[in-house]
Each structure stands twice: as C-alpha cells, then as structure tokens.
XYZ file of C-alpha atoms in Angstrom:
688
model
C -63.014 86.849 -133.033
C -66.576 87.768 -131.189
C -69.545 87.258 -131.321
C -70.942 89.670 -133.856
C -68.400 88.676 -135.829
C -69.331 84.956 -135.496
C -73.286 86.036 -135.841
C -72.702 88.098 -138.826
C -70.057 85.533 -140.149
C -73.809 83.148 -139.699
C -76.182 86.025 -141.618
C -73.716 85.754 -144.238
C -73.842 82.168 -144.985
C -76.915 81.751 -144.661
C -77.701 84.130 -146.494
C -75.848 82.798 -149.525
C -77.135 79.343 -148.540
C -80.580 81.094 -149.602
C -78.852 82.603 -152.846
C -77.604 79.204 -153.881
C -81.273 77.480 -153.419
C -82.921 79.905 -155.597
C -80.154 79.147 -158.238
C -80.179 75.616 -157.882
C -84.418 75.898 -157.274
C -84.191 73.724 -154.497
C -87.980 72.778 -153.244
C -89.317 75.126 -150.220
C -89.401 71.830 -147.529
C -86.236 70.620 -148.464
C -84.470 73.693 -148.369
C -85.839 73.992 -144.562
C -84.748 70.723 -143.990
C -80.802 71.791 -145.075
C -80.893 74.897 -142.992
C -82.083 72.780 -139.940
C -79.543 70.199 -140.775
C -76.874 73.491 -141.185
C -78.493 74.870 -137.479
C -78.444 71.664 -135.731
C -74.735 70.812 -136.516
C -73.675 74.826 -135.927
C -75.315 73.735 -132.874
C -73.712 70.054 -131.727
C -70.583 71.739 -132.568
C -71.489 74.704 -129.951
C -72.875 72.139 -127.680
C -69.389 69.884 -128.248
C -67.065 72.686 -127.680
C -69.097 73.445 -124.403
C -68.923 70.467 -123.062
C -65.230 70.109 -124.031
C -64.775 72.695 -121.527
C -67.050 71.507 -119.117
C -64.822 68.853 -118.415
C -62.019 70.224 -118.491
C -62.867 72.695 -116.307
C -64.294 69.289 -113.742
C -60.853 67.823 -114.116
C -59.347 70.785 -113.046
C -61.294 71.404 -110.246
C -60.877 67.599 -109.290
C -57.174 67.742 -109.515
C -57.062 70.812 -107.057
C -59.390 68.875 -104.571
C -57.265 65.999 -104.655
C -53.830 68.138 -104.320
C -55.400 70.046 -101.795
C -56.339 66.949 -100.142
C -52.865 65.125 -99.771
C -51.469 67.974 -98.999
C -53.271 67.926 -95.723
C -52.693 64.627 -95.159
C -49.375 64.338 -95.803
C -49.459 67.694 -93.003
C -51.436 65.887 -90.726
C -48.877 62.179 -91.258
C -45.926 64.780 -90.125
C -47.919 67.097 -87.828
C -49.262 64.942 -84.731
C -51.559 68.921 -84.151
C -53.145 68.066 -87.327
C -56.689 67.505 -87.721
C -58.213 63.898 -88.922
C -56.884 64.227 -92.582
C -60.247 61.965 -93.579
C -61.992 64.246 -91.778
C -63.826 66.290 -94.582
C -63.827 69.931 -94.597
C -66.334 72.215 -95.834
C -63.341 75.078 -96.378
C -62.550 73.228 -99.893
C -64.735 75.104 -101.987
C -63.371 78.198 -100.324
C -59.332 76.889 -100.690
C -59.824 75.895 -104.493
C -60.106 79.558 -106.269
C -60.464 80.600 -110.363
C -58.850 80.995 -112.413
C -58.202 77.237 -112.170
C -54.920 77.259 -113.275
C -53.390 79.048 -111.097
C -55.128 77.723 -108.285
C -53.521 74.122 -109.319
C -50.132 76.050 -109.583
C -50.358 76.848 -106.023
C -51.283 73.928 -105.123
C -48.645 71.737 -107.057
C -45.990 74.148 -105.785
C -47.296 73.816 -101.615
C -47.611 69.758 -102.371
C -44.284 69.233 -103.869
C -43.170 71.277 -101.163
C -44.947 68.798 -98.403
C -43.952 65.950 -100.385
C -40.269 66.094 -100.119
C -40.426 66.978 -96.077
C -42.884 63.468 -96.016
C -40.445 61.479 -98.387
C -37.591 62.609 -95.900
C -39.752 61.249 -93.138
C -40.531 58.265 -94.258
C -37.085 57.254 -95.366
C -36.474 57.731 -91.508
C -38.991 55.615 -90.695
C -38.677 52.826 -93.174
C -35.109 52.424 -92.149
C -36.232 52.329 -88.439
C -38.992 49.663 -89.569
C -36.499 47.652 -91.985
C -33.930 47.197 -88.414
C -36.860 46.410 -86.599
C -38.594 43.786 -89.182
C -34.787 41.929 -89.570
C -34.960 41.407 -85.379
C -38.333 40.856 -85.518
C -38.354 37.927 -88.615
C -36.301 35.581 -85.707
C -39.351 36.164 -83.751
C -43.049 35.200 -83.757
C -44.807 37.403 -86.027
C -48.053 38.402 -83.476
C -44.844 39.125 -81.389
C -44.449 42.900 -83.278
C -47.149 45.054 -81.599
C -47.312 48.024 -83.918
C -48.062 48.711 -87.660
C -45.211 49.647 -90.111
C -44.519 50.925 -93.210
C -44.282 49.225 -96.360
C -40.066 48.675 -96.504
C -39.793 47.219 -100.358
C -37.231 49.071 -102.189
C -39.551 50.918 -104.722
C -42.462 50.938 -101.932
C -44.360 54.128 -101.611
C -46.469 55.244 -98.686
C -49.680 56.833 -98.210
C -49.944 60.240 -97.816
C -51.860 59.004 -94.626
C -50.009 56.830 -93.593
C -48.856 58.409 -89.523
C -45.104 58.853 -89.961
C -45.769 61.967 -86.834
C -42.914 62.345 -84.459
C -45.174 60.287 -82.044
C -45.074 57.611 -84.575
C -41.874 57.667 -84.771
C -41.259 57.273 -80.742
C -43.580 54.426 -80.620
C -41.590 52.893 -83.558
C -38.012 53.454 -81.600
C -39.740 52.077 -78.467
C -40.971 49.350 -80.292
C -37.863 48.277 -81.747
C -35.786 48.798 -78.632
C -38.080 46.220 -77.475
C -37.926 43.373 -80.250
C -34.218 43.843 -80.095
C -34.004 43.469 -76.342
C -36.288 40.039 -76.976
C -33.649 38.832 -79.641
C -30.234 39.566 -77.402
C -32.222 37.310 -74.781
C -33.254 34.863 -76.926
C -30.230 34.498 -78.797
C -27.923 34.515 -74.884
C -30.858 31.997 -73.139
C -29.622 30.197 -76.634
C -26.529 30.353 -76.029
C -26.532 29.813 -72.539
C -29.381 25.787 -73.191
C -26.893 24.989 -76.050
C -23.503 25.553 -73.954
C -24.948 23.429 -71.178
C -26.050 20.678 -73.034
C -22.508 20.808 -74.934
C -21.369 20.306 -71.184
C -23.689 17.632 -70.117
C -22.854 15.980 -73.251
C -19.222 15.810 -72.099
C -20.284 15.133 -68.568
C -21.986 11.932 -69.463
C -19.693 10.896 -72.031
C -21.707 10.823 -74.797
C -21.105 9.516 -77.888
C -20.546 12.313 -80.952
C -22.706 10.576 -83.090
C -25.443 10.662 -80.713
C -25.239 14.538 -80.109
C -26.876 17.417 -82.818
C -24.210 18.459 -85.237
C -26.472 21.925 -85.295
C -25.827 22.604 -81.973
C -22.357 22.232 -81.680
C -22.111 24.310 -85.287
C -23.809 26.968 -84.389
C -24.272 27.247 -80.976
C -21.497 30.021 -80.626
C -21.618 32.446 -83.544
C -24.609 32.437 -85.229
C -27.587 30.612 -82.561
C -30.419 32.312 -84.521
C -29.655 29.704 -86.879
C -30.833 27.709 -84.763
C -34.384 28.815 -84.050
C -35.615 31.990 -81.420
C -39.007 31.293 -81.701
C -40.858 29.750 -77.914
C -41.136 26.627 -80.045
C -37.584 26.271 -80.394
C -36.411 27.664 -76.865
C -38.958 24.704 -75.133
C -37.467 21.921 -77.392
C -33.660 22.982 -76.240
C -34.674 23.642 -72.630
C -36.685 20.086 -72.904
C -33.302 18.959 -74.173
C -32.088 19.959 -71.240
C -33.971 18.849 -68.461
C -33.752 15.352 -70.255
C -29.647 15.821 -70.035
C -29.852 16.985 -66.689
C -32.649 14.186 -65.385
C -30.017 11.681 -66.648
C -27.314 13.003 -64.831
C -29.053 13.734 -61.524
C -29.856 9.450 -61.840
C -26.192 8.824 -62.094
C -24.898 10.675 -60.019
C -27.630 9.270 -57.666
C -26.711 5.926 -58.425
C -23.326 6.790 -57.936
C -24.034 8.553 -55.213
C -24.979 4.709 -53.662
C -22.739 3.507 -54.509
C -20.102 5.402 -53.570
C -21.464 5.394 -49.950
C -21.706 1.537 -50.201
C -18.516 1.044 -51.313
C -16.950 3.739 -48.339
C -18.485 1.730 -46.093
C -17.300 -1.790 -47.205
C -13.953 0.238 -47.161
C -14.835 1.459 -44.112
C -15.803 -2.084 -42.682
C -12.835 -4.003 -44.567
C -10.247 -1.541 -43.290
C -8.959 -0.558 -46.850
C -6.181 1.508 -46.833
C -6.769 5.112 -47.529
C -3.936 5.412 -50.715
C -6.022 2.685 -52.635
C -9.516 4.809 -51.828
C -8.204 7.945 -53.149
C -6.679 5.669 -56.296
C -9.994 4.561 -57.206
C -11.532 7.910 -56.376
C -9.511 9.673 -58.442
C -9.029 7.879 -61.531
C -13.103 7.305 -61.682
C -13.870 10.889 -61.449
C -18.044 11.979 -63.306
C -20.702 10.933 -64.476
C -20.138 8.516 -67.494
C -20.762 4.955 -67.904
C -17.311 4.153 -67.507
C -17.380 5.566 -64.255
C -20.479 3.845 -63.141
C -19.141 0.538 -64.405
C -15.833 0.798 -62.575
C -18.239 1.628 -59.144
C -20.006 -1.180 -60.105
C -17.305 -3.792 -60.181
C -15.661 -2.235 -57.370
C -19.199 -3.030 -55.309
C -18.917 -6.813 -57.221
C -14.971 -7.148 -55.788
C -16.165 -5.850 -52.154
C -19.309 -7.450 -51.669
C -16.873 -10.584 -52.325
C -14.837 -10.074 -49.403
C -18.010 -9.132 -47.578
C -19.015 -12.778 -47.996
C -15.644 -13.903 -46.843
C -16.396 -11.895 -43.767
C -19.381 -12.031 -43.096
C -19.333 -12.335 -39.096
C -17.212 -9.420 -38.920
C -20.197 -7.382 -40.389
C -22.410 -9.468 -38.052
C -20.667 -9.058 -34.786
C -20.012 -5.046 -35.699
C -23.796 -4.726 -36.952
C -24.751 -6.361 -32.923
C -22.035 -3.599 -31.626
C -24.265 -1.291 -32.911
C -27.622 -2.398 -31.670
C -26.356 -2.717 -28.181
C -25.824 0.382 -28.591
C -29.237 1.394 -29.372
C -30.638 -1.060 -27.043
C -28.454 0.779 -24.095
C -29.922 3.935 -25.837
C -33.344 3.759 -25.854
C -33.223 1.505 -21.925
C -34.341 -1.622 -24.153
C -34.824 -4.521 -21.055
C -34.073 -7.779 -21.518
C -36.984 -8.989 -22.938
C -37.177 -6.488 -25.478
C -33.697 -7.575 -26.201
C -34.431 -10.654 -26.621
C -37.190 -10.120 -28.735
C -34.800 -9.429 -32.046
C -33.895 -13.287 -31.686
C -31.670 -12.647 -35.333
C -29.368 -10.961 -32.815
C -28.573 -14.771 -30.717
C -28.291 -17.068 -33.728
C -25.111 -18.269 -34.125
C -25.636 -18.798 -38.422
C -23.880 -15.949 -40.266
C -25.800 -15.179 -43.528
C -27.052 -12.486 -45.584
C -30.614 -12.892 -44.817
C -28.784 -12.601 -41.255
C -26.904 -9.133 -41.714
C -30.404 -8.255 -43.452
C -32.040 -8.562 -40.616
C -29.599 -6.952 -38.125
C -29.232 -3.922 -40.248
C -33.027 -3.396 -41.166
C -33.292 -3.556 -37.302
C -30.495 -1.199 -36.562
C -32.438 1.094 -39.015
C -35.792 0.622 -37.109
C -34.326 1.346 -33.624
C -32.315 4.654 -35.234
C -35.520 6.019 -36.445
C -37.209 4.859 -33.138
C -34.379 6.741 -31.034
C -34.639 9.848 -33.205
C -38.704 10.275 -32.422
C -37.843 9.252 -28.521
C -34.989 11.606 -28.555
C -36.308 14.355 -26.720
C -37.543 12.202 -23.649
C -34.352 10.103 -23.884
C -32.289 13.003 -23.335
C -34.760 13.950 -20.271
C -34.158 10.707 -19.045
C -30.296 11.184 -19.242
C -30.244 13.784 -18.011
C -32.070 12.931 -14.923
C -30.676 9.402 -14.158
C -27.505 11.350 -14.210
C -28.811 14.070 -11.593
C -29.401 11.256 -9.210
C -25.737 9.637 -9.982
C -24.464 13.182 -9.091
C -26.635 13.270 -6.036
C -25.299 9.427 -4.776
C -22.069 9.550 -5.514
C -22.174 12.967 -3.527
C -24.304 11.825 -0.601
C -22.068 8.981 -0.426
C -18.789 11.075 -0.391
C -20.151 13.294 1.999
C -19.985 10.503 4.665
C -16.770 10.211 4.477
C -14.729 12.585 7.014
C -11.257 11.412 5.036
C -11.776 13.211 1.984
C -11.272 16.546 4.171
C -8.301 15.873 5.893
C -6.546 13.809 3.440
C -3.606 14.441 2.026
C -2.361 14.144 -1.618
C 0.385 12.045 -2.484
C 3.567 12.819 -3.615
C 3.649 16.130 -5.940
C 0.036 16.549 -6.079
C -1.194 19.587 -3.732
C -4.547 19.781 -1.375
C -7.381 20.953 -2.610
C -8.742 22.815 -0.175
C -12.093 24.369 -2.191
C -13.645 20.606 -2.773
C -15.954 21.300 -0.171
C -16.967 24.684 -1.598
C -17.491 22.569 -4.956
C -19.153 19.564 -2.746
C -21.325 22.738 -1.771
C -21.997 24.575 -4.659
C -23.058 20.708 -6.807
C -25.358 20.094 -3.764
C -27.147 23.172 -4.606
C -27.301 22.869 -8.250
C -28.620 19.274 -7.820
C -31.475 20.715 -5.568
C -32.207 23.667 -7.812
C -32.054 22.149 -11.497
C -33.344 18.155 -10.288
C -37.094 19.081 -9.192
C -37.748 20.885 -12.580
C -36.157 18.086 -14.766
C -38.582 15.670 -12.480
C -41.384 18.132 -13.510
C -40.836 18.162 -16.796
C -40.358 14.394 -18.020
C -43.295 13.628 -15.808
C -45.510 15.982 -18.318
C -43.501 14.520 -21.065
C -44.042 10.850 -20.035
C -47.552 11.398 -19.483
C -48.527 13.179 -22.845
C -46.665 10.271 -24.426
C -48.556 7.966 -22.789
C -51.574 9.022 -22.916
C -50.523 9.683 -27.124
C -49.238 6.574 -28.002
C -51.305 4.482 -25.095
C -48.849 2.439 -23.135
C -46.567 3.149 -20.905
C -43.149 4.094 -21.523
C -40.778 1.469 -20.092
C -36.763 1.907 -18.918
C -35.030 -1.493 -18.593
C -39.050 -2.640 -18.459
C -40.245 -0.913 -15.806
C -42.564 1.887 -16.312
C -40.746 5.555 -15.906
C -43.547 6.922 -14.574
C -43.935 4.694 -11.627
C -40.164 5.170 -10.512
C -40.574 8.964 -10.399
C -43.901 8.808 -8.836
C -41.890 6.764 -6.339
C -38.915 8.762 -5.594
C -40.938 11.951 -5.200
C -43.120 9.874 -2.433
C -40.257 8.491 -0.894
C -38.483 12.521 -1.257
C -41.731 14.009 0.814
C -41.397 11.613 3.343
C -37.781 12.062 3.775
C -36.459 14.001 6.792
C -34.445 17.489 5.882
C -30.958 16.851 5.795
C -29.161 18.724 8.962
C -27.367 21.515 8.229
C -24.196 22.632 10.185
C -25.903 25.259 13.685
C -23.771 27.988 14.033
C -24.779 27.880 17.347
C -23.836 25.068 20.058
C -26.789 22.603 19.874
C -29.077 22.020 22.331
C -28.139 18.227 22.062
C -24.818 17.324 21.601
C -23.699 14.492 20.028
C -21.161 11.861 21.069
C -17.735 13.266 19.721
C -18.361 16.843 20.811
C -18.846 16.014 24.670
C -16.784 18.094 26.438
C -15.364 14.916 28.771
C -14.170 13.389 25.839
C -10.983 13.897 24.799
C -10.378 13.973 20.723
C -8.696 10.736 19.911
C -7.340 12.006 16.872
C -5.298 15.338 18.279
C -3.489 13.138 21.073
C -0.439 10.570 20.489
C -1.835 8.111 22.749
C -5.666 8.174 21.995
C -5.171 5.388 19.311
C -3.258 3.351 21.906
C -5.962 2.459 23.735
C -7.615 -1.195 23.376
C -11.479 -0.059 22.789
C -10.139 1.766 19.612
C -8.864 -0.112 17.081
C -7.117 0.719 13.547
C -10.521 -0.352 11.094
C -8.810 -0.990 7.689
C -9.222 1.948 5.526
C -10.262 2.191 2.073
C -7.366 5.101 1.351
C -3.848 5.605 2.203
C -2.158 5.852 5.630
C -1.151 9.116 5.284
C -3.578 11.777 6.178
C -3.389 15.496 5.937
C -2.530 15.450 9.868
C 0.239 12.649 9.602
C -1.768 10.703 11.468
C -3.494 7.480 10.968
C -6.665 7.898 8.996
C -9.481 8.080 10.996
C -12.637 5.558 11.137
C -16.190 6.360 9.026
C -18.493 9.359 11.036
C -21.071 8.831 13.037
C -24.764 8.962 12.203
C -25.985 12.110 13.301
C -27.655 12.384 16.233
C -30.862 14.498 14.916
C -31.254 11.447 12.165
C -30.772 8.461 14.779
C -32.812 9.114 17.541
C -36.098 7.654 17.360
C -38.957 8.222 20.758
C -39.542 5.056 22.342
C -42.786 3.529 21.408
C -45.432 2.462 24.505
C -45.763 -0.957 22.396
C -43.247 -3.388 21.137
C -42.286 -2.737 17.585
C -39.550 -3.953 15.293
C -36.744 -1.820 14.964
C -36.176 -0.181 12.092
C -33.157 -0.664 10.063
C -30.278 2.500 9.679
C -30.034 4.185 6.918
C -26.758 4.533 7.356
C -24.831 1.284 6.318
C -21.128 1.350 7.170
C -19.380 -1.080 9.186
C -20.291 -0.826 12.309
C -18.667 -4.093 13.504
C -20.053 -5.101 17.175
C -22.338 -2.572 17.203
C -25.882 -3.906 16.995
C -28.632 -1.972 14.942
C -30.783 -0.747 17.078
C -32.228 2.860 18.571
C -30.170 5.341 19.723
C -31.397 6.819 22.851
C -31.407 10.574 23.859
C -28.628 10.451 26.775
C -28.745 13.764 28.966
C -25.169 15.424 29.267
C -22.635 14.521 31.927
C -21.269 16.532 33.945
C -18.162 17.740 32.635
C -16.449 17.480 36.631
C -17.584 14.272 37.439
C -13.659 12.625 37.380
C -16.244 9.607 38.868
C -16.823 8.589 35.119
C -13.533 7.845 34.381
C -12.711 4.770 37.016
C -15.742 3.179 35.166
C -14.772 4.157 31.817
C -11.025 2.553 32.486
C -12.503 -0.670 34.114
C -15.173 -1.202 31.086
C -11.882 -0.263 28.747
C -9.677 -2.846 30.615
C -12.418 -5.541 30.191
C -12.030 -5.475 26.475
C -8.530 -5.772 26.852
C -6.701 -7.885 30.001
C -3.468 -6.459 30.666
C -0.656 -8.429 32.434
C -0.197 -5.696 34.805
C -2.562 -3.427 35.903
C -1.421 -0.097 36.639
C -1.206 1.844 39.980
C -2.378 5.564 38.390
C -4.255 8.047 40.069
C -7.346 8.963 38.074
C -6.460 12.571 36.793
C -8.685 15.188 38.328
C -8.955 18.266 35.886
C -10.893 21.393 36.717
C -12.122 23.647 34.078
C -9.598 25.861 33.639
C -7.208 22.921 33.046
C -9.650 21.415 30.649
C -10.072 24.492 28.615
C -6.165 24.425 28.103
C -5.921 20.723 27.351
C -8.538 21.659 24.443
C -6.796 24.565 23.118
C -3.821 22.512 23.550
C -5.116 19.970 21.555
C -6.247 21.585 18.973
C -3.351 23.370 18.550
C -1.438 20.604 17.766
C -3.631 19.406 15.694
C -2.760 22.154 13.589
C 0.703 21.714 13.296
C 2.041 19.343 11.102
C 2.871 16.492 12.727
C 5.458 13.757 11.247
C 3.388 10.489 10.267
C 2.916 7.665 12.791
C 2.329 4.067 12.190
C -0.411 2.547 14.257
C 1.628 -0.634 14.906
C 4.858 0.534 15.344
C 3.501 3.343 17.917
C 1.835 0.861 19.672
C 5.030 -1.462 19.971
C 6.860 2.236 21.863
C 3.829 2.365 24.206
C 4.424 -1.212 25.393
C 7.807 -0.046 26.781
C 6.034 2.341 29.289
C 3.460 -0.661 30.876
C 4.567 -3.287 32.934
C 5.041 -6.766 31.168
C 4.814 -5.440 27.983
C 0.989 -4.437 28.720
C -1.422 -1.888 27.435
C -1.785 1.783 30.439
C -5.377 1.615 30.882
C -5.376 5.636 31.200
C -4.223 8.127 28.646
C -0.436 9.466 28.884
C 0.732 12.639 29.663
C 2.444 13.721 25.661
C 4.264 16.651 27.041
C 4.260 17.753 29.393
C 0.166 17.571 29.467
C -2.925 16.432 31.185
C -5.351 14.345 28.969
C -8.561 13.944 30.105
C -9.953 9.904 29.867
C -12.202 9.372 27.102
C -16.074 9.326 28.634
C -18.992 7.338 27.097
C -21.999 9.124 26.157
C -24.105 7.475 28.554
C -25.064 4.226 30.488
C -24.778 4.197 34.778
C -21.257 4.702 35.386
C -19.876 4.034 39.443
C -16.642 3.633 41.064
C -15.104 -0.035 41.819
C -11.670 -1.348 43.365
C -9.739 -3.415 40.656
C -6.516 -5.195 42.572
C -6.349 -2.866 44.509
C -7.131 0.283 42.353
C -10.162 2.544 41.734
C -11.188 2.152 38.426
C -14.149 3.054 36.597
C -17.406 0.536 35.413
C -19.304 1.586 32.641
C -22.570 0.459 31.345
C -23.836 0.694 27.622
C -27.108 2.395 26.976
C -30.376 0.609 26.921
C -29.980 0.589 23.469
C -26.358 -1.182 23.757
C -24.326 1.839 21.812
C -20.892 1.892 22.808
C -17.950 3.462 21.445
C -16.324 0.158 20.697
C -15.044 -1.198 17.836
C -16.351 2.255 16.034
C -14.362 5.431 15.966
C -15.324 9.248 15.095
C-alpha cells in the first residue's frame, strides 16, 4: 500500500460521506463539523503512528549507544591501553549506522564477545579477591589498601570496574602482603602463647588461674585468639607481666641463694648437702621460694648461735682492707665497733657496712694503691739488693749438700739494679702526678699509715739528689788503693797462717762455716775509701756517722783520712807491725825469726801462688782446730809472731795501711812498732 492508494481511499470515502449527508439532509454546518472530526481523527491516527515509530527509533538509538558504551567500558577494563570509558567520545554518532536494527545486531554480537572475556577475567579476579578477603577478615578493616570487586555468589560487576592486568598484578601483590602479615601474626600468636604457657609452668601457676582459650587454640587455631593489633598487644602485655613476675622471683631467689651460700661457706656446710638442696629446689615457683626462705631462716638461727665467729671473720676482712688502704692506727681506731667485745647482730651489721664502704673506697683508690704498692715493692727490692751487695760472702758461699752453686747471681743482681734504677724514677713521677691531682680534687692529703705520701716522695727525691753516686768497679788500677789492695799486705784468706794472727780473730758469721773455697767465712767487707774519705775541716766539727752500719768491734766511728801509699819494698814496717800484733796478744815466748826480706820478684811470685791456691779447691779447715795445730810450731804453746812459710812459700807480713812505724828491739829481736792513723783506724777486730 502506497500513499496514492491512501489518498484515493480518503477521497472516495469523503465523497461517499457527502452523498450520505445529502441523502440524510444533514445541514451544512453539521456536515462541516463531522468532516472536521473525521479529518482530526485521521490526523491523530497518523500522528500516533508517527510518534510510535519515532519512539521506537529513539529506543533503538539509545540501545545502540548503551551497547557501544558498555563495550568500550569492558574493553577499557580488560586492557590498560584503552582510553578512559568515562570520557564521552564524539565518534559515537558515527559509530551508529542505519538501519538501526542491523547496527544493533552487530553491536550485540560484539557485546557478547567482550562480555564473555570480561566475565572470564572477573572470575579470576573474584577468586583472588575472595582469598584475600578470607585472610584480611582476621586483620584490621583498614589494612587492605586496594579496592576489591564484589565477591558475593550472584554479584555482578560493573563493566567499568578495573580488571586489567595491572589491577590483577596489584591485587596479587596485596594478597601476598596480607598473607605474609597474616602468617607473621599467626606465628607471633603461637610464639607468645607458647611463652606464656612456659612461664605459667615455670611459675607454677595453678590451672584455674590460666587462660583456657590460649591453651586450647594456640597450637592448631591461633587465629581464634585474634590477630588484630589490639589482640597482639594484649598477649604481649600478659607475657610481660609474667616475665616481670619471673624476674622478680629470680631476683628474690638470687638474693636468697647468695645469702644462703655465704652462710653455707661461713658455717662449713658440706658440699653434698648443698647439692642435694639445690637439686631438690629448682625453678622459680612459690614452693621453691618458700624452701629457700625456710633454709635461710634455719641458717640465720645457726648464725645467731655462732655470731662470734662471723664477727671475727668480718674483723679479719676489715684488717685486710685496712692494710690494703694503708690506714694508720688512728684511722683504724675511728671504727669503734671493731674493738667491742659484745657480739650482736647490730655489731655484725656495722662491720659489714664498714667492709662495704672500705671496699668501695678501695675500688675508687685502686689505681693509686697499685702505684703505691709498686713503688714500695721497688723500694724494698732496692734495700734488699743494697743489703745483699754489702755481704761479700754471697759470692763465695758454697751450696748445701745436694745444691749447686749459683754463678749467675752477680749478673742477676746487676740486672735487678738496672731495672730498679730505670723503673723507680718513672713510678715516682707518675705517683707524684696522681697524688697531686687527687689532693687538688679532694682538698686533703693522701695518707699512707698516717703520713702524707707526697712528703715521703719529696724527701726521698731530695735524699737521692744529695747522695753521692754509687761507686763502680774500675777497669784500671785506681790512683788511691783500698787497704785490702795495697801490695804490702798479703791476702789473709789465701794463706793458711793468715787467720792465726791474733789481730784477725774470727768474727761470728751469719752463714754456714763452709765457704766456696773451704775456708773460714770472711768478715764483712770494708767500706770503700771513696765513700769513707771526707777531707778534714779546718774547724773542729762533730764527726759524722758512717752510713755503713755493720759491726766494727773496737773501731771508732771517726772518719778515715787519706793515707799515702807505702813503699812495698820497705821491710821496716814488718817489724813495727809484728810488735803491734804482739802487743794485743802476749805470748810466753818471743820468736827470734829474722824478718823476711822479699824482693819485688818474690812478691809477685807469692801473689800469683796465692791466687792459684785460691782457685784450687781446698779442704775445710776449722779455725779453732787450726789454731790448736799451729801452737805446736811455737815455743811453750804460744802463737807465732810472724807468718810462717806455707808449702815452701814465703809469706809477706801483713802491713798496716798507714801511720808511722819504727824498728825497735824487743827481747833481743828487731820488731816493727806500728802506730794507728790520726783517725784511729786500725786493722784490729775487723776483717776484709
């Protein structure tokens, strides 16, 4: 049907209506109104039809736009390279083509394809999101930092929801983070709960006072105990309370054990009983603490019964601390409880408090005390070395039976002397600096046995500066010889008759009678001439005391004056010396032996022979036995006034160091008369 047919139908129908109106006799105005109604109805029908079709067109167009937009959104959610779907593209009108039915059909086919891919991707994302939510549900709601898709069974996802590969990567990383946090908190809960249960066991907590949920779920379902941060903080707080309780009990047990062990040591408890008590009381439960307290009470009762022993022990410790701190007697007397005879707990407590104070004081002064100890030790070694060096017998003494001689003793003494001379000034200097700083800091002197130790150091330094240097052994022959080195004197120890002289009687020796040369022990060595010689002052002054304080017998403490050397070939002194020697001992018979006259050659021969006899080992000779034998060679049991020849050797007479000598006749024979020096120094009574 076309428009011409419709127009013809309308014309035909209108013509038939006019004929009917004529036949009926309808008035003209009514006829016009009826025609107008007909035309209005016809126009309305046409317009309705037009409107309906127009609406259909708009609906199809909108559907096409909707499908196109959804397709583009799904494509953008599936691919990161797609543009933003919210952006209105002006190419939509161009994308919709006519006829609309064909356009809709193509769009629907494309939509189905994209929707299928979108649904597949969403299923993957939904499974991952469900897993993430299952772990994140045990954590805080704010812990997840990514937007999750709906995970309900029948839930639909918006086409604009991002399920691109980048989102899937982010979602996977977020899942990893959530899972790691979940695992960490699970492990934390398990560890903390296990520690709590262990602490309950160690503390001996009754089961009624424990948390049953922790015991039930900590191993298999720790998430039931809560994995939120508040839950973890609560578990940690509970653990810390138990740990603090354990520490308090351990401190208490440590104090009890230290006190008990101290009492065990003081009371002499056997080791077997100690081990048995410690083995049967382990841990830090209340029962263990009660056992320790009971044991302490028992030991305190024993201590009270033996209080006097503890006081004596404390006083011994107190005395050791006093000695270590170099306290004087006044400082010791300041602590009056140390001298109380009433034993009580208060007295013992006072001693223990004083001991603690002195130990703290010793710890504070430890560097100074160590320096003082070292300084006093060096002083003691120096004095012992000086005293030992004055004993000439130390180098000639023989060892006891089964002991060997010590040939390196002199070398060790020299090394010790060098070490002391090197170390002592440094120690004194450091000690002075330390003591001066200490006194400046505390404003009081540092006392050692009641005396200021700095004053002692200053006095020692002044004395060392004023003292003459120690004489060294000369390599060449000195200009002025000591009395024992004058050639006119024979070696008393090298001859068998030398000790028979009445002027050289044996002095009591500090060592055994046996010597290295199997001879009688010599006397103390003579003082050095260099040390003893003091030039005479023009005015009369008091004679100074000699610093060598050994036994001088009949010798006075006057100074030794310088004496010119004698003529070794002058035999006149022999007569005077014999007369002097005979003056101290009156024989019943005066020998008439002529005075020996020796030449220089014979003098050297005698000296060499004497040295050889010193080097060769000899038998031990008893001095008194030897004197009794020598009486056989003198008339009427008297002593020989002159040395006799020994084994075919001539022995020179023992000559004095100095003085005036003159020959005189005594009972028909010529003898020497020797006068002492002006200082009164003689050989009588002192040996070399």
